[in-house]
Coordinates of C-alpha atoms in Angstrom, one line a residue:
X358 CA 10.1 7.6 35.7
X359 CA 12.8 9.1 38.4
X360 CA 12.0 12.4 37.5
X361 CA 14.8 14.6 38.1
X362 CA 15.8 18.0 39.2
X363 CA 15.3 20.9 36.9
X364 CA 19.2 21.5 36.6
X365 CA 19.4 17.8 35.8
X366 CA 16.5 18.0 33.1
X367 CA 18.3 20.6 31.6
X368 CA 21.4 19.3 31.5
X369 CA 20.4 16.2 29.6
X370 CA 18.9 18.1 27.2
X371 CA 21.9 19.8 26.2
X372 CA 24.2 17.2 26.2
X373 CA 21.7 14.2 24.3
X374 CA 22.6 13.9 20.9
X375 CA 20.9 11.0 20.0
X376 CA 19.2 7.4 20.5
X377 CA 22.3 4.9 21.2
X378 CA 22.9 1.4 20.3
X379 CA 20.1 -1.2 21.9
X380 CA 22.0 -2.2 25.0
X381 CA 22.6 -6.2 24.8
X382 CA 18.8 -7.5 26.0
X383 CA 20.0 -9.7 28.9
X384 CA 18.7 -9.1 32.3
X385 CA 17.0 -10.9 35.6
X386 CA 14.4 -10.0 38.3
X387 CA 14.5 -11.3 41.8
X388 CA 12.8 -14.1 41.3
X389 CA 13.0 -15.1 37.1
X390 CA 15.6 -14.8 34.8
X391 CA 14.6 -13.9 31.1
X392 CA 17.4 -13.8 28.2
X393 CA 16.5 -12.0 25.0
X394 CA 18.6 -13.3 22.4
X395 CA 18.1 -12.9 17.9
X396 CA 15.9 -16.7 17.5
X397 CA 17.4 -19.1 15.2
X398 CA 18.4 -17.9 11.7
X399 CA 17.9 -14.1 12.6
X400 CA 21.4 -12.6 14.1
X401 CA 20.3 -9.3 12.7
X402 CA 18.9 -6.2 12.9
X403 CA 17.1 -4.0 10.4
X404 CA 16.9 -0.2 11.9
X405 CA 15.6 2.1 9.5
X406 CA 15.5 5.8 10.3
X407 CA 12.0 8.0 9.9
X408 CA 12.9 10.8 10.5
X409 CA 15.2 13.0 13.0
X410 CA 15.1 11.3 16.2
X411 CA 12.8 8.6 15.5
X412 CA 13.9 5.1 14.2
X413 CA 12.3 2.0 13.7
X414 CA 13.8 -1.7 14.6
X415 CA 12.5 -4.7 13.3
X416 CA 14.0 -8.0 14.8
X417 CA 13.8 -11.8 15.5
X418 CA 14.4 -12.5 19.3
X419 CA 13.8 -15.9 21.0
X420 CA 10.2 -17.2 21.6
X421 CA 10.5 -17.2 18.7
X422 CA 9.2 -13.7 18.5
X423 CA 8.6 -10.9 15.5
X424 CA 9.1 -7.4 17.0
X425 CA 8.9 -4.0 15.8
X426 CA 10.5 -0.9 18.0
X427 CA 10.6 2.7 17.5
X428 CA 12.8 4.6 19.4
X429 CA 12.5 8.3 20.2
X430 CA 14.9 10.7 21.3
X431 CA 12.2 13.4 22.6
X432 CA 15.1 15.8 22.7
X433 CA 15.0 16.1 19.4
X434 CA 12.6 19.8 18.9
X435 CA 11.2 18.7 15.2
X436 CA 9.9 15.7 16.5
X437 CA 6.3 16.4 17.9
X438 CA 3.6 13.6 19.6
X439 CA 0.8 13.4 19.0
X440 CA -3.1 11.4 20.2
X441 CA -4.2 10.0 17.0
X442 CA -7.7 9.1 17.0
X443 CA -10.6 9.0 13.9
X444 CA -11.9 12.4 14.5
X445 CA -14.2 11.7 17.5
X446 CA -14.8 9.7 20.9
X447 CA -17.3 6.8 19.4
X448 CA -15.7 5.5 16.6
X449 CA -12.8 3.2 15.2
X450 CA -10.6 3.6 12.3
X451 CA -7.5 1.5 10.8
X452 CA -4.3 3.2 12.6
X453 CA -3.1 4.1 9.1
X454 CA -6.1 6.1 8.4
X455 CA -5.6 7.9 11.8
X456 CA -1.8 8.5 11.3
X457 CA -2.4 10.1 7.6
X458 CA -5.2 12.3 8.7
X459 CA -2.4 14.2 10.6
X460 CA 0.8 13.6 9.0
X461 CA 2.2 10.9 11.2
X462 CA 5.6 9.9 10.9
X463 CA 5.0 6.6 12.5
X464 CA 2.2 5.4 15.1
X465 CA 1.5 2.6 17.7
X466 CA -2.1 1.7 18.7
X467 CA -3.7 3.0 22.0
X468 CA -6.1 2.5 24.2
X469 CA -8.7 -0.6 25.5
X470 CA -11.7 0.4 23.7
X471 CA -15.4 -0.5 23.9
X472 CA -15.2 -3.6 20.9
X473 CA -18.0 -4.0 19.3
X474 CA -20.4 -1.3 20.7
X475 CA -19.8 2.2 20.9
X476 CA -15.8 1.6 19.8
X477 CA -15.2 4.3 22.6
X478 CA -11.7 4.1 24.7
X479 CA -11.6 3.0 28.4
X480 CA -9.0 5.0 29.8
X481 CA -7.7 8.4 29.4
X482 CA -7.2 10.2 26.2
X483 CA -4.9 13.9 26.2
X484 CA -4.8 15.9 22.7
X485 CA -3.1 19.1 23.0
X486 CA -3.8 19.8 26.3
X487 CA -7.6 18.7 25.8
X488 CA -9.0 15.9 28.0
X489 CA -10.7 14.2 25.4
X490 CA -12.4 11.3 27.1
X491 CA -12.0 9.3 30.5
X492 CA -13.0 8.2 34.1
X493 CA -13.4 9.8 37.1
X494 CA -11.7 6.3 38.6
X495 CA -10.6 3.4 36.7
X496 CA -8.8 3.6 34.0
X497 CA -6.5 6.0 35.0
X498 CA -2.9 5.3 34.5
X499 CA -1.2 7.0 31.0
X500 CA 1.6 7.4 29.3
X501 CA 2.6 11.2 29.2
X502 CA 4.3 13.4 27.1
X503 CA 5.1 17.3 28.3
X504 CA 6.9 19.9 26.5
X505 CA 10.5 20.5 27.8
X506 CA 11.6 23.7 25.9
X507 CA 11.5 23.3 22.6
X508 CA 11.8 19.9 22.8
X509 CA 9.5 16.7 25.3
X510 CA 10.2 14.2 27.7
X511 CA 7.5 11.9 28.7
X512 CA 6.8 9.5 31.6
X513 CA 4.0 7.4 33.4
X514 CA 0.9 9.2 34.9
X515 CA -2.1 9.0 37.0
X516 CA -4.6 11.5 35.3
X517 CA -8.0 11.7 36.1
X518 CA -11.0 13.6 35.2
X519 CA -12.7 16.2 37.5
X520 CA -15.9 17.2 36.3
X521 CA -19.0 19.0 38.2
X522 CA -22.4 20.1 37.3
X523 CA -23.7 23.3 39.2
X524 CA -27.9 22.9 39.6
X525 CA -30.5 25.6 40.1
X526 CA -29.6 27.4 43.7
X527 CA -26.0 26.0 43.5
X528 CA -25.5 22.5 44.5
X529 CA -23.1 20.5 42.5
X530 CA -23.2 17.3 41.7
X531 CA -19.8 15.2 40.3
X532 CA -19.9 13.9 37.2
X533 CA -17.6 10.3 36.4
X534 CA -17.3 10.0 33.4
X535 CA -16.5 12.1 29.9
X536 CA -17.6 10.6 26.8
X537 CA -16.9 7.2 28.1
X538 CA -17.9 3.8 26.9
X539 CA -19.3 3.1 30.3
X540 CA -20.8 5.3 33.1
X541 CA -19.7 4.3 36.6
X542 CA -22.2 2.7 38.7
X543 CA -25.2 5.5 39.8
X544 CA -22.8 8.1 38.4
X545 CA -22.9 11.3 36.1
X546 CA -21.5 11.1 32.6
X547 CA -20.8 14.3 30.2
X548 CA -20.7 14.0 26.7
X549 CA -19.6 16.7 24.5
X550 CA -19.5 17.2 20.6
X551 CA -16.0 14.9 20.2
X552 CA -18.4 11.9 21.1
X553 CA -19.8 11.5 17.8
X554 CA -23.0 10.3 16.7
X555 CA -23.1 6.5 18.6
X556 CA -26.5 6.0 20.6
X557 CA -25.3 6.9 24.2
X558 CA -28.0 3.9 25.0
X559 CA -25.3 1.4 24.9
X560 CA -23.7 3.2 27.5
X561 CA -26.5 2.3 30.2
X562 CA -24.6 -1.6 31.0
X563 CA -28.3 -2.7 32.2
X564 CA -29.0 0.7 34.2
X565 CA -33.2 0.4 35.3
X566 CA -33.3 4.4 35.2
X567 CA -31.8 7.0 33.5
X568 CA -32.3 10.5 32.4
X569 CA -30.4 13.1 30.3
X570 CA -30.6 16.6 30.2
X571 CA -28.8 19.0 27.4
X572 CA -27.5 22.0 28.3
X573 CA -26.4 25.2 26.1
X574 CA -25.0 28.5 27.0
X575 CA -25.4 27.4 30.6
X576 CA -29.5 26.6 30.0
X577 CA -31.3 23.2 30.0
X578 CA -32.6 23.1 26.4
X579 CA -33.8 19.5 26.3
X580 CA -34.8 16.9 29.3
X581 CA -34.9 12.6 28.1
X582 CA -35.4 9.8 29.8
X583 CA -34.0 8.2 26.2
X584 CA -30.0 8.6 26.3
X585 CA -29.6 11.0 22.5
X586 CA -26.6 10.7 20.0
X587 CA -24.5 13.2 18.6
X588 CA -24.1 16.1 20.3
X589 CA -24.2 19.4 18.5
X590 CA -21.8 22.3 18.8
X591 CA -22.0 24.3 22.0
X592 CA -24.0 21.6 24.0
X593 CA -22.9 19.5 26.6
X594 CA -25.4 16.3 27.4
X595 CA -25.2 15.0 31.0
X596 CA -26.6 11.3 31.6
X597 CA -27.3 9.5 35.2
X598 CA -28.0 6.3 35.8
X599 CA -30.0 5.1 38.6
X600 CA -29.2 7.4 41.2
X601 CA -27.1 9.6 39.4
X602 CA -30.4 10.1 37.1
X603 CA -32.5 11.0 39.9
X604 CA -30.3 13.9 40.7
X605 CA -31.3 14.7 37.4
X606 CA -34.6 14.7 37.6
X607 CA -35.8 17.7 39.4
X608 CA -34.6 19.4 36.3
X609 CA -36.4 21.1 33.4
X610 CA -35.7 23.5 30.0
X611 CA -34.8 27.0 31.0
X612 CA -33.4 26.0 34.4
X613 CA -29.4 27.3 34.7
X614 CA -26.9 24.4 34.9
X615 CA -23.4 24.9 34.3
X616 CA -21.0 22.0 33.3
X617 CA -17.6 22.1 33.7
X618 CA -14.8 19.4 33.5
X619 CA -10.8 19.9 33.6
X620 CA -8.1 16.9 33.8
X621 CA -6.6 16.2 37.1
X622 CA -2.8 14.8 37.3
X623 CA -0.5 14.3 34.8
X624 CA 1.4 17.6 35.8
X625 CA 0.5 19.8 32.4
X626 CA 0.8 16.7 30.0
X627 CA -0.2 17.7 26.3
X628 CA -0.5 14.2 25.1
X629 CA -1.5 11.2 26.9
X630 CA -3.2 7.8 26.2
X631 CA -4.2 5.3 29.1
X632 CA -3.8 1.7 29.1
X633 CA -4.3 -1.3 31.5
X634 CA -1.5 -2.2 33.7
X635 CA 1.9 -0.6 34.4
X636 CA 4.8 -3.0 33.3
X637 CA 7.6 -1.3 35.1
X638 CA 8.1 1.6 37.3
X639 CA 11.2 2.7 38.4
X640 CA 12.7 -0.1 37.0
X641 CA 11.2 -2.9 39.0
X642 CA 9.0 -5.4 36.0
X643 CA 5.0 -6.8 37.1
X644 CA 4.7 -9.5 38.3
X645 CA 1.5 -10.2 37.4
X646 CA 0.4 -13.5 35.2
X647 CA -0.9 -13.6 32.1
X648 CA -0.8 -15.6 28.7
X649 CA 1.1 -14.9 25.6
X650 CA -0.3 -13.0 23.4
X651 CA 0.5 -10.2 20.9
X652 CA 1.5 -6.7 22.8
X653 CA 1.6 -3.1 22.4
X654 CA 3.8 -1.0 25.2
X655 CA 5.2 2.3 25.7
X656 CA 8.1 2.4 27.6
X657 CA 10.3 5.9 28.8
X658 CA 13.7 6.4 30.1
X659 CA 14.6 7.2 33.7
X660 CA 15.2 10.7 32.6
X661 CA 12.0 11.1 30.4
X662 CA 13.8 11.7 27.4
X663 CA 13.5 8.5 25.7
X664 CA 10.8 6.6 24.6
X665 CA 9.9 3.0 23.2
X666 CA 6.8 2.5 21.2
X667 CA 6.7 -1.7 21.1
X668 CA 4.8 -4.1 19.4
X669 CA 5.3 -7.8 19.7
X670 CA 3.3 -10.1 17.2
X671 CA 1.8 -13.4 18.4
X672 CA -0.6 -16.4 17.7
X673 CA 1.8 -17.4 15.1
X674 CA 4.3 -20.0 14.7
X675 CA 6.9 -17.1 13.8
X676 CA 5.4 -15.1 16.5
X677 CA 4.2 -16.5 20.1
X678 CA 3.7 -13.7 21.6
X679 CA 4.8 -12.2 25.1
X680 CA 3.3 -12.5 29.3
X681 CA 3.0 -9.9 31.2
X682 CA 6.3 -10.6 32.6
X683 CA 8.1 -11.1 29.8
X684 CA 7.1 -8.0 28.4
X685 CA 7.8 -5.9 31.4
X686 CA 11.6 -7.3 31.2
X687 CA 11.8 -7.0 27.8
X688 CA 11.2 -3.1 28.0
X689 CA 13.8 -3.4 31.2
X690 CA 15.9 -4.6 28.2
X691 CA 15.7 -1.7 26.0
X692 CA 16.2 0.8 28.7
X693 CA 13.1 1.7 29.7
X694 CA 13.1 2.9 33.7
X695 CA 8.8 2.9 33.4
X696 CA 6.4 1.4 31.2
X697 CA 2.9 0.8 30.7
X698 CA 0.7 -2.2 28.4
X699 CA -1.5 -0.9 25.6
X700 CA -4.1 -3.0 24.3
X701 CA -2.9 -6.2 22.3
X702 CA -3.9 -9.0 20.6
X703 CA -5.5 -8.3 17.1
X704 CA -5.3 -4.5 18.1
X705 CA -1.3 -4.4 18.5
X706 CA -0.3 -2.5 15.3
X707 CA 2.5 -0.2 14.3
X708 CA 2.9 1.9 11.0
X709 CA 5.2 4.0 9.8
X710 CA 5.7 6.3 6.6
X711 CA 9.2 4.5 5.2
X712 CA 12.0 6.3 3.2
X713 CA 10.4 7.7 0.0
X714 CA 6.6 7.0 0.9
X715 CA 4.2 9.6 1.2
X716 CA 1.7 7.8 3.9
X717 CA 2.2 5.2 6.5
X718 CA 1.9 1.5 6.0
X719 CA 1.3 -1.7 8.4
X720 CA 5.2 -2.6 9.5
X721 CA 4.2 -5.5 11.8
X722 CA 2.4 -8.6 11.1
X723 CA -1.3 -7.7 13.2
X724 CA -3.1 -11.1 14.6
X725 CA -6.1 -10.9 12.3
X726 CA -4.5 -11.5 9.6
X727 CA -5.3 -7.0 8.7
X728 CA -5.3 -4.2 10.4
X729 CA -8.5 -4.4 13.9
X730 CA -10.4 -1.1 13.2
X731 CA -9.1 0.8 17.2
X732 CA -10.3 4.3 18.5
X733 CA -6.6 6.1 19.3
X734 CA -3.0 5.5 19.0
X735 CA -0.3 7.6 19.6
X736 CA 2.7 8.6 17.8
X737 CA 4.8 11.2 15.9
X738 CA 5.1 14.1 13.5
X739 CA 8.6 15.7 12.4
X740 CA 8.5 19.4 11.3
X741 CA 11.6 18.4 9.5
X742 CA 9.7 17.0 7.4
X743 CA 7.0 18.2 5.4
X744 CA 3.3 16.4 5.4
X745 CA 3.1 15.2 1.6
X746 CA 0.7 12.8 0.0
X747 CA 0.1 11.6 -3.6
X748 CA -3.4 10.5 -4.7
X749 CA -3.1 8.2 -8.6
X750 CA -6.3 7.8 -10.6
X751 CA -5.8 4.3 -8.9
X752 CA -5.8 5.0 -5.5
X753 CA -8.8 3.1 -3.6
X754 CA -11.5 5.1 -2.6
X755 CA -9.2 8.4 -3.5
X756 CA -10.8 9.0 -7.3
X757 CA -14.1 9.6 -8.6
X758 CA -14.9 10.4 -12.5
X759 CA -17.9 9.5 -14.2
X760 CA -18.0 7.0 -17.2
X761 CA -17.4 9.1 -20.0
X762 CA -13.8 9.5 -18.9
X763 CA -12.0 6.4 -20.8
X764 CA -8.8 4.7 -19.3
X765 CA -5.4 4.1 -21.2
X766 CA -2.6 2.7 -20.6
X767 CA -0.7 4.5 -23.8
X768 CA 2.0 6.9 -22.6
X769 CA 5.0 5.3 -20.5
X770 CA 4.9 8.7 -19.2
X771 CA 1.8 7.6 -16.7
X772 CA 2.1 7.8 -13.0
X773 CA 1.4 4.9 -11.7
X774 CA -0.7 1.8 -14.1
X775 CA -3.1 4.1 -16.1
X776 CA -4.3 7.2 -16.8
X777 CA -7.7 8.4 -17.1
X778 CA -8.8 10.7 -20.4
X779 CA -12.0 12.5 -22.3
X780 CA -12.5 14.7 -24.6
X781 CA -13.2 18.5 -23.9
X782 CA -16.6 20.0 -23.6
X783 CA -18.6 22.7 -22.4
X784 CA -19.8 21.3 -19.3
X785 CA -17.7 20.6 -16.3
X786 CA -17.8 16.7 -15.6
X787 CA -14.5 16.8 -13.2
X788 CA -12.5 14.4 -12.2
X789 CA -11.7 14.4 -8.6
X790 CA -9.4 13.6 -6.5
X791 CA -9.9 13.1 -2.4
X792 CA -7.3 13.7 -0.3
X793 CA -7.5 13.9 3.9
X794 CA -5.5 17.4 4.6
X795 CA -4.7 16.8 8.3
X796 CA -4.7 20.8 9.3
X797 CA -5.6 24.1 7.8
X798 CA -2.7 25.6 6.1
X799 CA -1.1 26.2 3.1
X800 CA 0.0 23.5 0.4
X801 CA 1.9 23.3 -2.6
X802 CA -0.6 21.2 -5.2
X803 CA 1.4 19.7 -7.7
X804 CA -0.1 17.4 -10.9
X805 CA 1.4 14.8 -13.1
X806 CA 0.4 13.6 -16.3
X807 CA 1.3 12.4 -19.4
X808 CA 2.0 15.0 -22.3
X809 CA 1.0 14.2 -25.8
X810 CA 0.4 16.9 -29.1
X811 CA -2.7 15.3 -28.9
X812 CA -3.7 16.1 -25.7
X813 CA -5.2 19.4 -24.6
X814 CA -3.2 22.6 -24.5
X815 CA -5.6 24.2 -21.7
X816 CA -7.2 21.9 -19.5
X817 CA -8.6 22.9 -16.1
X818 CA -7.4 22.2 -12.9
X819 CA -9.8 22.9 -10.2
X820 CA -8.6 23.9 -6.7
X821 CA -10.7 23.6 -3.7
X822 CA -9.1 26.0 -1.2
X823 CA -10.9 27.9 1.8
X824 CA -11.7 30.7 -0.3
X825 CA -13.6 28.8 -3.3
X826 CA -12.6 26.9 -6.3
X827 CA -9.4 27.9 -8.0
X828 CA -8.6 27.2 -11.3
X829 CA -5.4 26.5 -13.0
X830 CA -4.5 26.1 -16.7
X831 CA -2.5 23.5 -17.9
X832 CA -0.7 22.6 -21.3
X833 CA -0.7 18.8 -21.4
X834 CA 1.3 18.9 -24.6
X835 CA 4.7 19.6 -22.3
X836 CA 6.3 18.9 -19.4
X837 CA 5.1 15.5 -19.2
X838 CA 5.9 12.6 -17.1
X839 CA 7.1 15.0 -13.9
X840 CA 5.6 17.0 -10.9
X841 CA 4.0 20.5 -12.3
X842 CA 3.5 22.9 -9.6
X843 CA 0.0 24.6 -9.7
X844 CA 0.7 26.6 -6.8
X845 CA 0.5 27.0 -3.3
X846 CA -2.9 27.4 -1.8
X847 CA -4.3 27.7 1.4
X848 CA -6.3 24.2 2.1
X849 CA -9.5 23.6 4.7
X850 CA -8.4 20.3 7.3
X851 CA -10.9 17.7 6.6
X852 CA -11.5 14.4 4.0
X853 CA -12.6 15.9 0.9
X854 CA -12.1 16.3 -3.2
X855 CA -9.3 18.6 -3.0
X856 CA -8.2 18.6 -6.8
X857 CA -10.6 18.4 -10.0
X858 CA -9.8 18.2 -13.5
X859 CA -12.5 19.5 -15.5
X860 CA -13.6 18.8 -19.2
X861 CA -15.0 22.3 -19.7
X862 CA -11.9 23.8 -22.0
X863 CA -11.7 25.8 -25.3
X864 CA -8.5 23.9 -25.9
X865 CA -8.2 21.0 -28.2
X866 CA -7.2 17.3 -27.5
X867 CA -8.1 14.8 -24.7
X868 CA -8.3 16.2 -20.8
X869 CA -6.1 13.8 -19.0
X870 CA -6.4 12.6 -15.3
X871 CA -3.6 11.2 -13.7
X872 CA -2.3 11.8 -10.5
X873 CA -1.8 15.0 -7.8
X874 CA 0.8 15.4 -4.9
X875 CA -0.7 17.4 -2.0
X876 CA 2.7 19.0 0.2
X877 CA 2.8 21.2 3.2
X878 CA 4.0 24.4 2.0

C-alpha cells in the first residue's frame, strides 16, 4: 500500500460511499500479459450483498477457473474484522465453526499451519491488538487492518515478535518464538495459555536437548527437561532447544524470571494474519514460479480502504487453479495496489452467512472434496446486523434429549422436519439445546413450537444465563407455529446447552421440543 498523508486519509474517508463496479480484469506486466475474461458459457456475474459494505462475487473467468470474491469497503464503521481462530494456538477447526463462534459475516482462511502435528500457524497472528502467536524471524509478512476513526483501512506488514526473558541478577535472554509450531534453531520459545493443550514435544524438529521452565507471578514454579502441554492461567512456559536450553539450565523453582513479549511492526495493527509470499506491492505482481493450484489472497487498495478476500478453486476440471503470477495479476485486476498469498490448496475456503441464514456456509468448492480442518482465518462482523442463530431438534450435534422423549412429525406447525415430545413428570429430564454464544452479552431467546389443546399449558423453559438457570413458562396450547420471545438474558461466551425444556410441570399434555433462536439483543 502507498500510504498516504493524513489529510489524504481523511479525505477519502469522507468522500467513499461504496465498493464500485469490478473494473474490466485486463491488464500486463513487463514481461507477460495475462487477460481475465468470464470462460465459456459463464458471461455473468452473481454479487450478492452481506451486509453494509461487504459483498460477495461469484464468477467463471478463463482457465477455466471458479472464483469467489468479497469486497470490503473498510470505510464503512459497522463493518468490523476480525482473526478467527478455534479458541487457541494448537488446534484446527472447519472455518464455519470459527466464523459462528463470533458472529462472522463472512470469512476467508488464514494462515500456513503446522498439518498434521500441533495444527499451530506459521506466521503472525493479531486479535484485537494481542499478538497471539509468531516468529521472531520468518514468517513475518501480514495482512493488516488498523482502525481509522470509526471506521479501518488495512494494508501489508512486516510484524514481528520481540520477546525477552530477564534471569536471576538481570541478564536477558531473547526469546523467538510465541506459541509457535516450530522453535528457531537453538532459540527460546514462550508459550502462554492461548496454546492449548498439544504436547509442546512436537515442537523440538529433532532438537538433542531441551529444557523448559514455568514461570508464575514472575517465579520459576516448575523446571523439565520433558517439553509440558497446556499451559494454565497466569503461567508462561519458556522452552530452549540446544543452546537456547542451556541458557535455561542454571535455573531452578523459586528463582525470579520475568517474561515479557510485545509485537514489533505493523504500526498499531488490531488484526493481522501472516502468510507466505507478497503477490504485489505497490502495484508491481511476483514473479516468482509456481504451479496451479487452488488460492486464498488478501488484497488492499492503494489508499487502504479497500480490501479483497479471494479464493480461487482448483484440481478440477471446472477449476484449474492459479500460479503465483497469475494470481498476483489477477488481484492487479481487481484493484488491489498490495497483496499477499494465504495458504491454498485443500485449505482455500470462503463462507459466508447468505441473505436470510442465521450461520455461515461453504460458498466455494474446497479441493478435498469438504471443508480441511485450518487454525485461523480472517474476516468480518457487521454491527448492523445483529449475531442470531437458530438451533432445530435436528440440528447435528446441537440437541440432546434422552429416550423417553418420542419424535412426531404431527403438526404442520413444526420447525423444521420433526418435533420432539414427552409427557410431563416430576423430575426434570430436559431437553437441551447447545448453542456457541460468540461473546458475553445480552440475548433475546426466542422458542418455537407447535401448539396443540393437547399439549401442555405450562411447560418449562430453562435458561442458562451467567447468573443461574432461569425458567420460563410457556402455554403450548397458543401461539403456535411462530417465534415466542422468552426474554432477554444476559448469556456467558462459550459452546454450551444454552436452552432446556424440562418435563417437570404441573400442567397437562405433552412437553414439546422444537426449536430456539438465540439473537444479540
Amino acid at each position: 500500500m502507498r500510504r498516504p498523508a493524513v489529510a489524504v486519509l481523511l479525505s477519502a474517508l469522507l468522500t467513499l460511499t461504496g465498493a464500485g463496479a469490478l473494473p474490466t480484469p485486463a491488464l500486463a506486466t513487463a514481461t507477460t500479459s495475462y487477460t481475465f475474461a468470464p470462460a465459456t458459457g459463464a458471461g455473468t456475474l452473481a454479487v450478492t450483498s452481506l451486509a453494509p459494505g461487504l459483498t460477495l462475487t461469484s464468477t467463471s473467468i478463463s482457465g477455466p477457473n471458479q472464483v469467489n470474491i468479497l469486497t470490503a469497503d473498510l470505510a464503512e464503521p459497522t463493518l468490523k474484522p476480525r482473526y478467527l481462530n478455534p479458541g487457541t494456538v494448537g488446534a484446527t477447526a472447519a472455518l464455519t465453526t470459527q466464523a459462528n463462534r463470533v458472529g462472522a459475516v463472512a470469512a476467508v482462511n488464514g494462515d500456513f499451519f503446522d498439518i498434521g502435528a500441533t495444527g499451530a500457524p506459521r506466521g503472525i497472528g493479531l486479535d484485537n491488538g494481542t499478538l497471539v502467536n509468531g516468529p521472531a524471524s520468518g514468517w513475518n509478512s501480514v495482512a493488516a487492518l488498523y482502525p481509522a476513526g470509526a471506521a479501518t483501512r488495512g494494508g501489508l506488514a512486516e510484524i514481528f515478535l520481540d520477546a525477552t526473558v530477564t534471569l536471576p541478577g538481570g541478564a536477558r535472554i531473547t526469546a523467538t518464538n510465541l506459541n509457535s509450531p516450530n522453535i528457531a534453531a537453538n532459540g527460546v520459545g514462550v508459550y502462554n495459555p492461548l496454546w492449548g493443550d498439544q504436547p509442546r514435544s512436537q515442537v523440538l524438529d529433532g532438537a538433542t536437548r531441551s529444557r523448559e521452565i514455568e514461570v508464575t507471578a514472575g517465579k520459576v514454579t516448575k523446571v523439565s527437561t520433558t517439553p509440558g502441554g497446556k499451559v494454565a492461567n497466569g503461567t508462561v512456559a519458556v522452552l530452549g532447544v540446544n543452546t537456547g536450553a542451556d541458557a535455561l539450565a542454571a535455573l531452578v523453582v523459586g528463582d525470579a524470571v520475568t517474561v515479557a513479549y510485545a509485537p514489533r511492526g505493523g504500526d498499531g495493527a488490531q488484526v493481522a494474519i501472516g502468510g507466505n509470499l507478497v503477490l504485489v506491492k505497490d502495484g508491481v505482481a511476483t514473479t516468482v514460479a509456481h504451479p496451479k493450484n487452488p488460492r486464498t489472497a488478501v488484497g488492499f487498495s492503494a489508499d487502504g480502504l479497500k480490501m479483497w478476500l479471494v479464493v480461487v478453486d482448483g484440481r478440477a476440471t471446472a477449476s484449474v487453479g492459479m500460479t503465483y503470477v497469475e494470481l498476483a495479476n489477477y488481484m492487479k485486476s481487481l484493484g488491489a495496489d498490495d497483496a499477499i498469498n494465504l495458504d491454498g490448496g485443500g485449505s482455500s475456503t470462503l463462507v459466508a452467512r447468505m441473505p436470510g441464514a442465521t450461520s455461515v456456509s461453504v460458498r466455494n468448492t474446497p479441493s478435498d472434496g469438504a471443508q480441511r480442518p485450518v487454525p485461523n482465518g480472517i474476516g468480518f462482523v457487521s454491527t448492523a446486523q445483529a449475531w442470531s442463530t437458530i438451533v432445530d431438534n435436528t440440528t447435528a450435534g446441537r440437541f440432546s434429549a434422552s429416550a423417553n422423549w418420542g419424535t412426531s412429525t404431527y403438526s404442520e406447525q413444526r420447525y423444521g422436519a420433526d418435533y420432539r415430545f414427552a409427557d410431563p413428570v416430576l423430575a426434570s429430564d430436559s431437553a437441551w439445546y447447545k448453542v456457541n454464544i460468540p461473546q458475553a452479552a445480552d440475548y433475546e431467546v426466542s422458542v418455537w413450537y407447535p401448539a396443540n389443546a393437547g399439549y401442555n399449558d405450562s411447560t418449562p423453559y430453562i435458561v442458562a444465563t451467567t447468573s443461574g438457570n432461569q425458567t420460563v413458562r410457556v402455554n403450548q396450547r397458543v401461539n403456535g407455529g411462530r417465534w415466542v420471545t422468552l426474554g432477554v438474558f444476559p448469556l456467558a461466551a462459550g459452546d454450551a446447552n444454552v436452552v432446556g425444556v424440562s418435563r417437570w410441570t404441573a400442567g397437562t399434555g405433552y412437553v414439546i421440543a422444537d426449536a430456539v433462536r438465540i439473537t444479540r439483543a
